[in-house]
PDB file of C-alpha atoms in Angstrom:
ATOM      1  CA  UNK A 163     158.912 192.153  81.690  1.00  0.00           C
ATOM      2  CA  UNK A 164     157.749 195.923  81.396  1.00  0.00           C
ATOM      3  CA  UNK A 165     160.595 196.032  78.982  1.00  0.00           C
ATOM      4  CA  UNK A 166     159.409 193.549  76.868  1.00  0.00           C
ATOM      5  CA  UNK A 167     155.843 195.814  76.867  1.00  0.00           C
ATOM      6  CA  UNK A 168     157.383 198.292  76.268  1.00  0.00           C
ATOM      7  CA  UNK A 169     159.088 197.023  73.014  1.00  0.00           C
ATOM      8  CA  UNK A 170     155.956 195.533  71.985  1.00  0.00           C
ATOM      9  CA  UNK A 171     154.280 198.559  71.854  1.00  0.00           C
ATOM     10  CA  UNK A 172     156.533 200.279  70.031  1.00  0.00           C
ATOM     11  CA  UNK A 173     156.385 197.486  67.194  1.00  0.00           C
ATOM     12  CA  UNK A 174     152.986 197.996  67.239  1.00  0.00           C
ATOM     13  CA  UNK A 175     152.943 201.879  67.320  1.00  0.00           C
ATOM     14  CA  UNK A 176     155.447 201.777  64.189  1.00  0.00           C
ATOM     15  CA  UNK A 177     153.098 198.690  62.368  1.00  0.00           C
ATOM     16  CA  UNK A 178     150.135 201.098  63.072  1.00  0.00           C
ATOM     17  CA  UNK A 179     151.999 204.232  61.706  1.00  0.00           C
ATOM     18  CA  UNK A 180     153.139 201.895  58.649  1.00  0.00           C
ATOM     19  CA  UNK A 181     149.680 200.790  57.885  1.00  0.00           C
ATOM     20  CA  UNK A 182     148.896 204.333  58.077  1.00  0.00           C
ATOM     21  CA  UNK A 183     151.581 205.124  55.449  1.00  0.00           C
ATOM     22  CA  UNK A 184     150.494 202.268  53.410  1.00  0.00           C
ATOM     23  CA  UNK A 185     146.989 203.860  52.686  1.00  0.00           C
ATOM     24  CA  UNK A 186     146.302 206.568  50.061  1.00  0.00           C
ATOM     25  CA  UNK A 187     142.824 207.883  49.822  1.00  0.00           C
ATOM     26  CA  UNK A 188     141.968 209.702  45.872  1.00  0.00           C
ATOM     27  CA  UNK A 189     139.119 211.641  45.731  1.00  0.00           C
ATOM     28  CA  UNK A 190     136.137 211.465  43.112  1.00  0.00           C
ATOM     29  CA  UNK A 191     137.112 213.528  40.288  1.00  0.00           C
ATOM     30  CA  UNK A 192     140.914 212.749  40.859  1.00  0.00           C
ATOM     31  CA  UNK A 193     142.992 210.014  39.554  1.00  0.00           C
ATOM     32  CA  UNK A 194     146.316 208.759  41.472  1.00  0.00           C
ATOM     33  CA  UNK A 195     149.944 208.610  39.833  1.00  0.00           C
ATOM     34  CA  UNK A 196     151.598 205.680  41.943  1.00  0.00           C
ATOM     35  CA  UNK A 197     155.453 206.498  41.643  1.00  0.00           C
ATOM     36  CA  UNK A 198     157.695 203.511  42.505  1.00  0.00           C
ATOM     37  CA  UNK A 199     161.400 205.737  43.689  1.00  0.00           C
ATOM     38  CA  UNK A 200     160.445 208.266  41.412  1.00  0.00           C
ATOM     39  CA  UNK A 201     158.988 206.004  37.924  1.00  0.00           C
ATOM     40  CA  UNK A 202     155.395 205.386  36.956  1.00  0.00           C
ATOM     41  CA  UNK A 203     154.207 201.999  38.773  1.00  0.00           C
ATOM     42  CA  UNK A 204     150.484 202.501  38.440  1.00  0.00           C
ATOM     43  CA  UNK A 205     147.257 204.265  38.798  1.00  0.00           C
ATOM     44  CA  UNK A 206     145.458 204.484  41.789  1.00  0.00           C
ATOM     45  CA  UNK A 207     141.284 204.902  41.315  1.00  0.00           C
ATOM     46  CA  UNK A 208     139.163 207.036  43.865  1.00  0.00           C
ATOM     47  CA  UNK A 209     138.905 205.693  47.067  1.00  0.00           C
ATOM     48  CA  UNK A 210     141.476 203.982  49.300  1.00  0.00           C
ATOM     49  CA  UNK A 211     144.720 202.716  47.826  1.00  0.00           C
ATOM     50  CA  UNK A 212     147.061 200.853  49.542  1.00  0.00           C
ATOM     51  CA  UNK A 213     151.251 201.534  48.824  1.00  0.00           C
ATOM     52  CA  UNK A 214     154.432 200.338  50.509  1.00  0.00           C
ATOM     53  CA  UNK A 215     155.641 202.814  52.644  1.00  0.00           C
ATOM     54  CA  UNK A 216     158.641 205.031  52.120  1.00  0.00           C
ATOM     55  CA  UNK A 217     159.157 203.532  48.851  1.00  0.00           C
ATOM     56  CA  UNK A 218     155.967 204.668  46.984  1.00  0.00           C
ATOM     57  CA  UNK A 219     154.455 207.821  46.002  1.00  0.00           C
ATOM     58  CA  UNK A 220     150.974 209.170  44.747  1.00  0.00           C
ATOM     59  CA  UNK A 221     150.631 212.429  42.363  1.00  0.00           C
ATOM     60  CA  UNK A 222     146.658 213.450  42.346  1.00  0.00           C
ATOM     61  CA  UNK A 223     145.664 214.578  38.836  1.00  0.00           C
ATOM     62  CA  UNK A 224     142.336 216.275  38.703  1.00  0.00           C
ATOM     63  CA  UNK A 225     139.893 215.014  35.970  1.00  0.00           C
ATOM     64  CA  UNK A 226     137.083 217.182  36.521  1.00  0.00           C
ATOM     65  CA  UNK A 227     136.371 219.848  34.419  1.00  0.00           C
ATOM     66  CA  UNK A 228     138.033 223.626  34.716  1.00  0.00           C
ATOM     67  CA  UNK A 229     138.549 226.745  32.865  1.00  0.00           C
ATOM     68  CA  UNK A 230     141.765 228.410  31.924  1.00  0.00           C
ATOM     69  CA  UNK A 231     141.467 232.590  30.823  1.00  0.00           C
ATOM     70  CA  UNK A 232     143.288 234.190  28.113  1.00  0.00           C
ATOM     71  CA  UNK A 233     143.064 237.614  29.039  1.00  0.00           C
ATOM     72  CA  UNK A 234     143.725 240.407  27.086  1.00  0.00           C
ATOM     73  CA  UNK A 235     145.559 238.545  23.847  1.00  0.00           C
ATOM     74  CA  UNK A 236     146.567 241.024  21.180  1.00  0.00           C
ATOM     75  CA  UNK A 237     145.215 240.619  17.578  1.00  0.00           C
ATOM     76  CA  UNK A 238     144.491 242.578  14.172  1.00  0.00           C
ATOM     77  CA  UNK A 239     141.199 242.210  12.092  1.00  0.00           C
ATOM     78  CA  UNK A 240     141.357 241.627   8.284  1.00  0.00           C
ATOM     79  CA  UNK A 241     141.425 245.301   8.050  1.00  0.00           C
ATOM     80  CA  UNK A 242     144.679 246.023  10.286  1.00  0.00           C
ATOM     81  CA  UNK A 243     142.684 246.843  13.241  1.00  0.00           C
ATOM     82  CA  UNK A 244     144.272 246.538  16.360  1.00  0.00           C
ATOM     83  CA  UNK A 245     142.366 244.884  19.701  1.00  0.00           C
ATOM     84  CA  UNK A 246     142.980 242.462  22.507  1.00  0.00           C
ATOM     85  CA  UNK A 247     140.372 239.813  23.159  1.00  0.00           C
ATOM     86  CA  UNK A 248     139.571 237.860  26.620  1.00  0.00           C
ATOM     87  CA  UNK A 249     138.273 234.240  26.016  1.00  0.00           C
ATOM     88  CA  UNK A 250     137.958 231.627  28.570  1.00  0.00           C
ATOM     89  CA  UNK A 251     138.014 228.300  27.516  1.00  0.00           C
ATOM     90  CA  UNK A 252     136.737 225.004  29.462  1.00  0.00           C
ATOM     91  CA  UNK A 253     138.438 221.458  29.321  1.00  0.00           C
ATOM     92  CA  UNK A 254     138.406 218.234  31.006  1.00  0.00           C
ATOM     93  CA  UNK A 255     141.643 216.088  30.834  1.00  0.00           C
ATOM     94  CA  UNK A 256     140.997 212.287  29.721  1.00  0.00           C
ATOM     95  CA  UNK A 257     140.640 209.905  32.275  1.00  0.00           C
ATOM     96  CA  UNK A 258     141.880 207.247  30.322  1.00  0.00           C
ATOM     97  CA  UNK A 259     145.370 208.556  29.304  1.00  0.00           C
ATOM     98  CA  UNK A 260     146.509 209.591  33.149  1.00  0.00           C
ATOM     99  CA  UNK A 261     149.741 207.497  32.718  1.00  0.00           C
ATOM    100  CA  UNK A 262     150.573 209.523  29.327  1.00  0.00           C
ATOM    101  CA  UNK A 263     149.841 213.145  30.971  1.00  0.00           C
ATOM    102  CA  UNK A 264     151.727 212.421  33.746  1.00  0.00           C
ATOM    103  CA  UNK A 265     154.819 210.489  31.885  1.00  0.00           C
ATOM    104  CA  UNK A 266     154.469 212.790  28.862  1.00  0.00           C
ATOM    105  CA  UNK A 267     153.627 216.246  30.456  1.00  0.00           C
ATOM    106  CA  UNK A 268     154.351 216.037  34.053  1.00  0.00           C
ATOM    107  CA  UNK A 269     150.308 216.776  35.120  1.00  0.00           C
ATOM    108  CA  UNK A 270     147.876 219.321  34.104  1.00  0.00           C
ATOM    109  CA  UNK A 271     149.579 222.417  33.801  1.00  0.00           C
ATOM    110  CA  UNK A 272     152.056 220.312  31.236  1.00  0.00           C
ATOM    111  CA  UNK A 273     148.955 219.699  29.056  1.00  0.00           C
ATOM    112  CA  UNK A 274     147.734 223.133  29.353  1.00  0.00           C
ATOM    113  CA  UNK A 275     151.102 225.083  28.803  1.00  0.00           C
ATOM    114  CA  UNK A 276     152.327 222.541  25.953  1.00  0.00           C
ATOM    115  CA  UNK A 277     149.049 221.896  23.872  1.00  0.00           C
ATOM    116  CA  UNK A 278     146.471 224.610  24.871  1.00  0.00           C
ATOM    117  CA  UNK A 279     148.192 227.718  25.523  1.00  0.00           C
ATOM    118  CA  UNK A 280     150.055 228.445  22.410  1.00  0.00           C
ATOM    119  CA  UNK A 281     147.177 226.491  20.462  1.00  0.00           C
ATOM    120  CA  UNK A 282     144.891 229.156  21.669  1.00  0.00           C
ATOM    121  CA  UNK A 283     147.036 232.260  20.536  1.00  0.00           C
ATOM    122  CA  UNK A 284     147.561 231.221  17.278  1.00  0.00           C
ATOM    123  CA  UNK A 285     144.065 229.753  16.674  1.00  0.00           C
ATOM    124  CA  UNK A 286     142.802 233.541  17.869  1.00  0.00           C
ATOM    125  CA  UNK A 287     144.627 235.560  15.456  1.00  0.00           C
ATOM    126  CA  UNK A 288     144.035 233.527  12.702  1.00  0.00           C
ATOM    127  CA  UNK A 289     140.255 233.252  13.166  1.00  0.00           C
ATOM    128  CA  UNK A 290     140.140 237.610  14.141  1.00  0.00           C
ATOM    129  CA  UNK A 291     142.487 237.614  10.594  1.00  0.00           C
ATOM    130  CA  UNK A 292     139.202 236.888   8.454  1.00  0.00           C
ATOM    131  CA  UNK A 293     136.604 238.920  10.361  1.00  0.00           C
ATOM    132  CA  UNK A 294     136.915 243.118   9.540  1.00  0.00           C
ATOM    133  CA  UNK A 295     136.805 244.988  13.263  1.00  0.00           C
ATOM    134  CA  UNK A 296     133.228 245.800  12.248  1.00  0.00           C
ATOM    135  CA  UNK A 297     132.057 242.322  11.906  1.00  0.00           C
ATOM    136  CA  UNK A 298     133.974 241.175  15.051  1.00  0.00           C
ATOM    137  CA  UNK A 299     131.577 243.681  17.016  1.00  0.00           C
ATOM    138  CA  UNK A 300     128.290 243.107  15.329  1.00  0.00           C
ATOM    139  CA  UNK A 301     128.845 239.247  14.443  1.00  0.00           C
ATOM    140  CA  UNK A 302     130.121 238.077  18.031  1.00  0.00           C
ATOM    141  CA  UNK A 303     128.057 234.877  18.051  1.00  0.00           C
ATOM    142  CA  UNK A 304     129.535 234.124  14.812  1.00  0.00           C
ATOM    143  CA  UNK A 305     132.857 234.932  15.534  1.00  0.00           C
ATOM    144  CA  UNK A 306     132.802 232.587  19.055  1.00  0.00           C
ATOM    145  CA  UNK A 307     131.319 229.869  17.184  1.00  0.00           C
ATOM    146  CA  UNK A 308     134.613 230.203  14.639  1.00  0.00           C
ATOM    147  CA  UNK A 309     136.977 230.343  17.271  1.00  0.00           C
ATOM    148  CA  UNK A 310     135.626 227.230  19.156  1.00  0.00           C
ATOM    149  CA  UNK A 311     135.506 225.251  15.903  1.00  0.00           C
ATOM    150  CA  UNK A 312     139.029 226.070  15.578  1.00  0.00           C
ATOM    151  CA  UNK A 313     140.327 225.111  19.269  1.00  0.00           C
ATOM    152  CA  UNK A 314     138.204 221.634  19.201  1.00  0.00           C
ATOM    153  CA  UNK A 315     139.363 220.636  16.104  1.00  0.00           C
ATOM    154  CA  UNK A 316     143.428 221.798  16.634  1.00  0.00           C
ATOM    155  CA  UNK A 317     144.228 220.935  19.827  1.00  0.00           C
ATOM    156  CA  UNK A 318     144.792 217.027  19.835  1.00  0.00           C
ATOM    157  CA  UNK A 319     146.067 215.338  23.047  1.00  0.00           C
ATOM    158  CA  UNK A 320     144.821 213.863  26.312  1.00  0.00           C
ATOM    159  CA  UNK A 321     142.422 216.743  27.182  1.00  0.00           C
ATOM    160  CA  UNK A 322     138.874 217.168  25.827  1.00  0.00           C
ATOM    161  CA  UNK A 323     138.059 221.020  24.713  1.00  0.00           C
ATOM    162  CA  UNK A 324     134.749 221.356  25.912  1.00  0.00           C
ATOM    163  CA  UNK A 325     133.612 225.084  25.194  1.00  0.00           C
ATOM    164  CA  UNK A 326     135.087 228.333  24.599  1.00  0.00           C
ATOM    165  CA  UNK A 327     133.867 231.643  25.386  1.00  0.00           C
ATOM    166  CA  UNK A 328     134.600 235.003  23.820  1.00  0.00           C
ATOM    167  CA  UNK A 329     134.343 236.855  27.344  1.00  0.00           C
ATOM    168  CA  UNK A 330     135.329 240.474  25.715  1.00  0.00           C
ATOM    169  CA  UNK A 331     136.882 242.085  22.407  1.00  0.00           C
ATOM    170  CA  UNK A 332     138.270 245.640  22.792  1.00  0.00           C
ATOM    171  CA  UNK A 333     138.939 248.005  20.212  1.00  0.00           C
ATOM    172  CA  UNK A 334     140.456 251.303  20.528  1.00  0.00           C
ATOM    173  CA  UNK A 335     137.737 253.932  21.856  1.00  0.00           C
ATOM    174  CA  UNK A 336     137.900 256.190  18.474  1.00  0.00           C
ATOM    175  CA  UNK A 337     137.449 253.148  16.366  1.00  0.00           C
ATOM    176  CA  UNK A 338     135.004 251.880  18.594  1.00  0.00           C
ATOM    177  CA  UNK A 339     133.233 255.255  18.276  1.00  0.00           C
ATOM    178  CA  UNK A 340     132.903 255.714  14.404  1.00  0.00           C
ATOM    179  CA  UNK A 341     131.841 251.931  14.259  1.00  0.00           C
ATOM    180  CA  UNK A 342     129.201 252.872  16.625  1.00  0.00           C
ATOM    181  CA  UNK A 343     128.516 255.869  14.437  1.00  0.00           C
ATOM    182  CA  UNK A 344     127.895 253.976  11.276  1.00  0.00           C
ATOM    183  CA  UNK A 345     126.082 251.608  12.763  1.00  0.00           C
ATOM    184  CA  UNK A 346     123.651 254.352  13.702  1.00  0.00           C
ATOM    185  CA  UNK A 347     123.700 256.103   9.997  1.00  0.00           C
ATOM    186  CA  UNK A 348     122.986 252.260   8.955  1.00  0.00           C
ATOM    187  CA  UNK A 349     120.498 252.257  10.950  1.00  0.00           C
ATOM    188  CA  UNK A 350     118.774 255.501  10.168  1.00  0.00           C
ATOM    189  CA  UNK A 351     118.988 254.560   6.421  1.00  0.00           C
ATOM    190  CA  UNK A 352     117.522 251.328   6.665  1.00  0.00           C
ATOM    191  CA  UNK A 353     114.399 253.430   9.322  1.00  0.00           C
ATOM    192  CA  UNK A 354     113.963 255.655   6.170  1.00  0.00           C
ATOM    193  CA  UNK A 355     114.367 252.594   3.464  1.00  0.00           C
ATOM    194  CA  UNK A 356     111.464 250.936   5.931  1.00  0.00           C
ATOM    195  CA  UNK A 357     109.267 253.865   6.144  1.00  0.00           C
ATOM    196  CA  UNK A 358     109.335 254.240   2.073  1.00  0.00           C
ATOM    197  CA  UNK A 359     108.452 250.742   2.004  1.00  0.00           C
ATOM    198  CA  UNK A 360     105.304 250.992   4.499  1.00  0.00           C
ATOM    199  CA  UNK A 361     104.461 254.093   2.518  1.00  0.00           C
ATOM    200  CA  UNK A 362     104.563 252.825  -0.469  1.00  0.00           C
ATOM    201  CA  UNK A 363     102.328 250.021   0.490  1.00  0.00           C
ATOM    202  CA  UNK A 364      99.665 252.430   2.194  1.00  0.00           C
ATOM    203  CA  UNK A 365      99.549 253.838  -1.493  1.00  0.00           C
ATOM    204  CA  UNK A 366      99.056 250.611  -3.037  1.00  0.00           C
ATOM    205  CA  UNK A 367      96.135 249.441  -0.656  1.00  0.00           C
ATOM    206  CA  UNK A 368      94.621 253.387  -0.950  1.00  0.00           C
ATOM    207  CA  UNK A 369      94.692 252.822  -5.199  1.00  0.00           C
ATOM    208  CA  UNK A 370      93.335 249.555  -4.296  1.00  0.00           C
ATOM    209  CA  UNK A 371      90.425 250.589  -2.169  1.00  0.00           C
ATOM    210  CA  UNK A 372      89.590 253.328  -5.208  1.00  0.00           C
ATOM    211  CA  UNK A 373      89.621 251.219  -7.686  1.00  0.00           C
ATOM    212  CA  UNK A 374      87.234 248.703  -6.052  1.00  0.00           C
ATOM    213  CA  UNK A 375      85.297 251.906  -4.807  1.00  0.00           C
ATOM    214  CA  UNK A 376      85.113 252.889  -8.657  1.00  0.00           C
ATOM    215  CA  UNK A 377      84.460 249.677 -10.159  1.00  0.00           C
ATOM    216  CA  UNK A 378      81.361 249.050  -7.276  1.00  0.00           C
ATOM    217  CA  UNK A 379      80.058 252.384  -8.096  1.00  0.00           C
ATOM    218  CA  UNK A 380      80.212 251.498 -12.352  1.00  0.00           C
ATOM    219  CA  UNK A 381      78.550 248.472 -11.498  1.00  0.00           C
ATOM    220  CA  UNK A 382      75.780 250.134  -9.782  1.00  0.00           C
ATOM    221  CA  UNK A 383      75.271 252.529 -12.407  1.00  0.00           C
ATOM    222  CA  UNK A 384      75.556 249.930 -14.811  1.00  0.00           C
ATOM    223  CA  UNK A 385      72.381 248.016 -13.026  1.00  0.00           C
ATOM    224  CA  UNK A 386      70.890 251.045 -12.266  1.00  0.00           C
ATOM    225  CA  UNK A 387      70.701 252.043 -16.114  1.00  0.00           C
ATOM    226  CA  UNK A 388      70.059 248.284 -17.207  1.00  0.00           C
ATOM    227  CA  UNK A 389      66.812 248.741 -14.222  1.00  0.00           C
ATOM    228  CA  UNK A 390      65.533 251.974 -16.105  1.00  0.00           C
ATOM    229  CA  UNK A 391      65.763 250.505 -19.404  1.00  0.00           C
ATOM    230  CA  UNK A 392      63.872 247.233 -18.491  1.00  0.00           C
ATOM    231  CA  UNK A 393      61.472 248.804 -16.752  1.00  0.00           C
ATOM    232  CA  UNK A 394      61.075 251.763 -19.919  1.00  0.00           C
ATOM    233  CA  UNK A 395      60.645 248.108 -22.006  1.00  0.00           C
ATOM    234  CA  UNK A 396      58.219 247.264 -20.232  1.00  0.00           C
ATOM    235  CA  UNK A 397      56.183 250.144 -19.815  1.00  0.00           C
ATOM    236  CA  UNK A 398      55.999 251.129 -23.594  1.00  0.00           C
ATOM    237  CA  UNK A 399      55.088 247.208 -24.073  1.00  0.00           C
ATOM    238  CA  UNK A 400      52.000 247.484 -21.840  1.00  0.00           C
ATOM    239  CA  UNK A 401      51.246 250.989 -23.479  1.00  0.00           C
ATOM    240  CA  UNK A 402      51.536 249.511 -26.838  1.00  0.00           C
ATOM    241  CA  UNK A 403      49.439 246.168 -25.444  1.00  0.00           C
ATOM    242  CA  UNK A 404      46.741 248.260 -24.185  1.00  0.00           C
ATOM    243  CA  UNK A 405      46.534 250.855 -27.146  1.00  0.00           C
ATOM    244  CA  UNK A 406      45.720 247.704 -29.378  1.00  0.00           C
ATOM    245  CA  UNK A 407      43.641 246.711 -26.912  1.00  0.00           C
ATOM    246  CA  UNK A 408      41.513 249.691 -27.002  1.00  0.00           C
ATOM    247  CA  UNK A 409      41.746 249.719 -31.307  1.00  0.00           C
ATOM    248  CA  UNK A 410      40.403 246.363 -31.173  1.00  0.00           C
ATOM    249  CA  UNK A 411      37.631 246.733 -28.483  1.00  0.00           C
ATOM    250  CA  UNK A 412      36.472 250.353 -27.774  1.00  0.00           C
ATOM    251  CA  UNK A 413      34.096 249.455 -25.215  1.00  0.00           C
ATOM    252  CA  UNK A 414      37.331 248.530 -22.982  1.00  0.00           C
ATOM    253  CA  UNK A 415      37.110 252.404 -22.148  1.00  0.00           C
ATOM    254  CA  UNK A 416      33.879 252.186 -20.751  1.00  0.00           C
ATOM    255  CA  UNK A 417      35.155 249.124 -18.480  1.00  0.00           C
ATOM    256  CA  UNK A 418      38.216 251.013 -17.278  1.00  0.00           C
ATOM    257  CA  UNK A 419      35.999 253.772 -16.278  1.00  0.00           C
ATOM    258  CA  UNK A 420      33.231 251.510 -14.455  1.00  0.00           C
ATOM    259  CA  UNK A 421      36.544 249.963 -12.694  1.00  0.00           C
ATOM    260  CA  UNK A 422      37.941 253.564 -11.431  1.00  0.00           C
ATOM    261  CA  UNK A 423      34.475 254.923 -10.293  1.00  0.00           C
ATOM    262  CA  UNK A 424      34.246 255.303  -6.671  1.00  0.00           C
ATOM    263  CA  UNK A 425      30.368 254.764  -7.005  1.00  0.00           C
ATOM    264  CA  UNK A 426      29.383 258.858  -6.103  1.00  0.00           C
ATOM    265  CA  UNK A 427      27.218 260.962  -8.862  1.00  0.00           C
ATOM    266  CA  UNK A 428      28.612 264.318  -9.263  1.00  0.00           C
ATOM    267  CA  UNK A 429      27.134 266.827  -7.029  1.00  0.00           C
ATOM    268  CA  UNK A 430      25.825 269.402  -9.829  1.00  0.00           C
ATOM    269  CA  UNK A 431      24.708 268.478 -13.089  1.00  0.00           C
ATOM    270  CA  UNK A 432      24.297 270.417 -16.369  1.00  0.00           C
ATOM    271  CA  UNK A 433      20.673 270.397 -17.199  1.00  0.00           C
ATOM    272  CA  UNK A 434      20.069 267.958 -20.104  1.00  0.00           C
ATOM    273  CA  UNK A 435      23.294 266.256 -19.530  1.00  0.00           C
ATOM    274  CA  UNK A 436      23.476 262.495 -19.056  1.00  0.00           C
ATOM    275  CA  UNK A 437      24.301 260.386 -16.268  1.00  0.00           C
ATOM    276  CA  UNK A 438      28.010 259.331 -16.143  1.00  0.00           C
ATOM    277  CA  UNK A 439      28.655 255.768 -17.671  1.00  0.00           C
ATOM    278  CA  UNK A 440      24.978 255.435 -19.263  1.00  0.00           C
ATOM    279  CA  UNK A 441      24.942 255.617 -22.657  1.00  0.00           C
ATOM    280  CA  UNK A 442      21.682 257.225 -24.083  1.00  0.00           C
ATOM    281  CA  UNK A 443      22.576 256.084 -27.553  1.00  0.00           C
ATOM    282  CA  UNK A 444      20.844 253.593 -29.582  1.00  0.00           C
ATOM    283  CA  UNK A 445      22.097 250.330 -30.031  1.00  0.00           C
TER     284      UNK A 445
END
């Protein structure tokens, strides 16, 4: 009898450790290669999996999305300039096309080695060929938007280029140095080419301001002149007015007087003389 235990618990000790084979657990982000002895059979999705023991085989592929460097990759500008450049460069490999990577390229490093690697070098030096050193150091933005134009639309496969990043470009430090030199006389002339300009705009607005100053203080004259005459008009017209006036009526004189007196007799008379404003002569 205890024999008979015994047996059955080792049948049930080797179905546990079977089932235990059987299951294959892929993590999010992953996809599963079933191999059947050795070939492709299927794909296993994330979560748990079940295989036949002994006989099958999973091979995790990562889908998620990683970066691969390029450090330090020789090149010459369009004017024979010699540098290395560092760019990193971000993919993702296509979830749909696992069988193909795997039968095709053997997993990721497959893709990467067979369509990225020497897709990168040869995209770099022919994108650095059409940029002088100088405008590979001032025009960087440029220059990484070039090279990642060139990678996404060159490397065709079962991987998705998602960015690339021009991490560093190095140039040799004397080259580097007179770059940075002209840069600064550039610089300096286009300080002085400014300052002329501002200058010559100050003079401008200056002319400006005396002109207007000039032509406000002709104006002025001008009314100032146009005043005196109108007003010299005027007065010889009432001079003339009142001259006929007195021609035609002479006892107007005595009426202005009258009007002007302040109403006091002089103080001292001369003896026989008349009284101011009476008129002692006959009608």
């Amino acid at each position: 009898m205890k024999g008979i235990f015994a047996a059955i618990g080792t049948i049930a000790v080797v179905v546990m450790f079977g089932a235990l084979l059987s299951i294959e657990t892929i993590d999010e982000g992953e996809r599963g290669v079933v191999l059947r002895n050795g070939a492709y059979s299927s794909i296993a999705e994330p979560g748990m999996n079940f295989i036949t023991p002994l006989v099958d085989s999973v091979k995790s592929i990562s889908i998620r999305t990683n970066s691969r460097l390029y450090q330090d990759e020789p090149f010459y500008s369009a004017d024979r300039q010699a540098a290395t450049m560092t760019v990193s460069v971000t993919y993702k490999l296509a979830a749909d096309k696992i069988a193909q990577i795997y039968s095709e390229y053997g997993g990721e490093e497959g893709v990467l080695t067979r369509l990225v690697d020497r897709r990168v070098k040869k995209e770099l030096k022919e994108v650095m060929g059409t940029f002088t050193a100088a405008t590979a150091i001032t025009e960087r933005e440029r220059l990484g938007v070039e090279v990642a134009k060139a990678m996404t639309e060159n490397i065709a496969g079962p991987i998705l280029i998602e960015s690339v990043q021009i991490e560093d470009v190095n140039f040799s430090d004397a080259y580097e140095k007179s770059i940075e030199k002209r840069m600064l006389a550039e610089n300096e002339v286009e300080r002085l080419k400014q300052e002329k300009k501002q200058e010559a705009e100050r003079n401008e607005i200056t002319v400006a301001k005396a002109q207007a100053d000039a032509d406000a203080i002709r104006k002025k004259a001008q009314a100032d002149a146009d005043a005196i005459r109108l007003k010299g008009d005027a007065d010889a017209s009432a001079i003339a007015a009142r001259g006929k006036a007195l021609r035609d009526n002479p006892t107007v004189i005595d009426l202005v007087k009258v009007e002007t007196w302040n109403g006091q007799l002089p103080a001292t008379m001369v003896p026989g003389g008349a009284l101011p404003f009476v008129n002692l002569s006959p009608n």
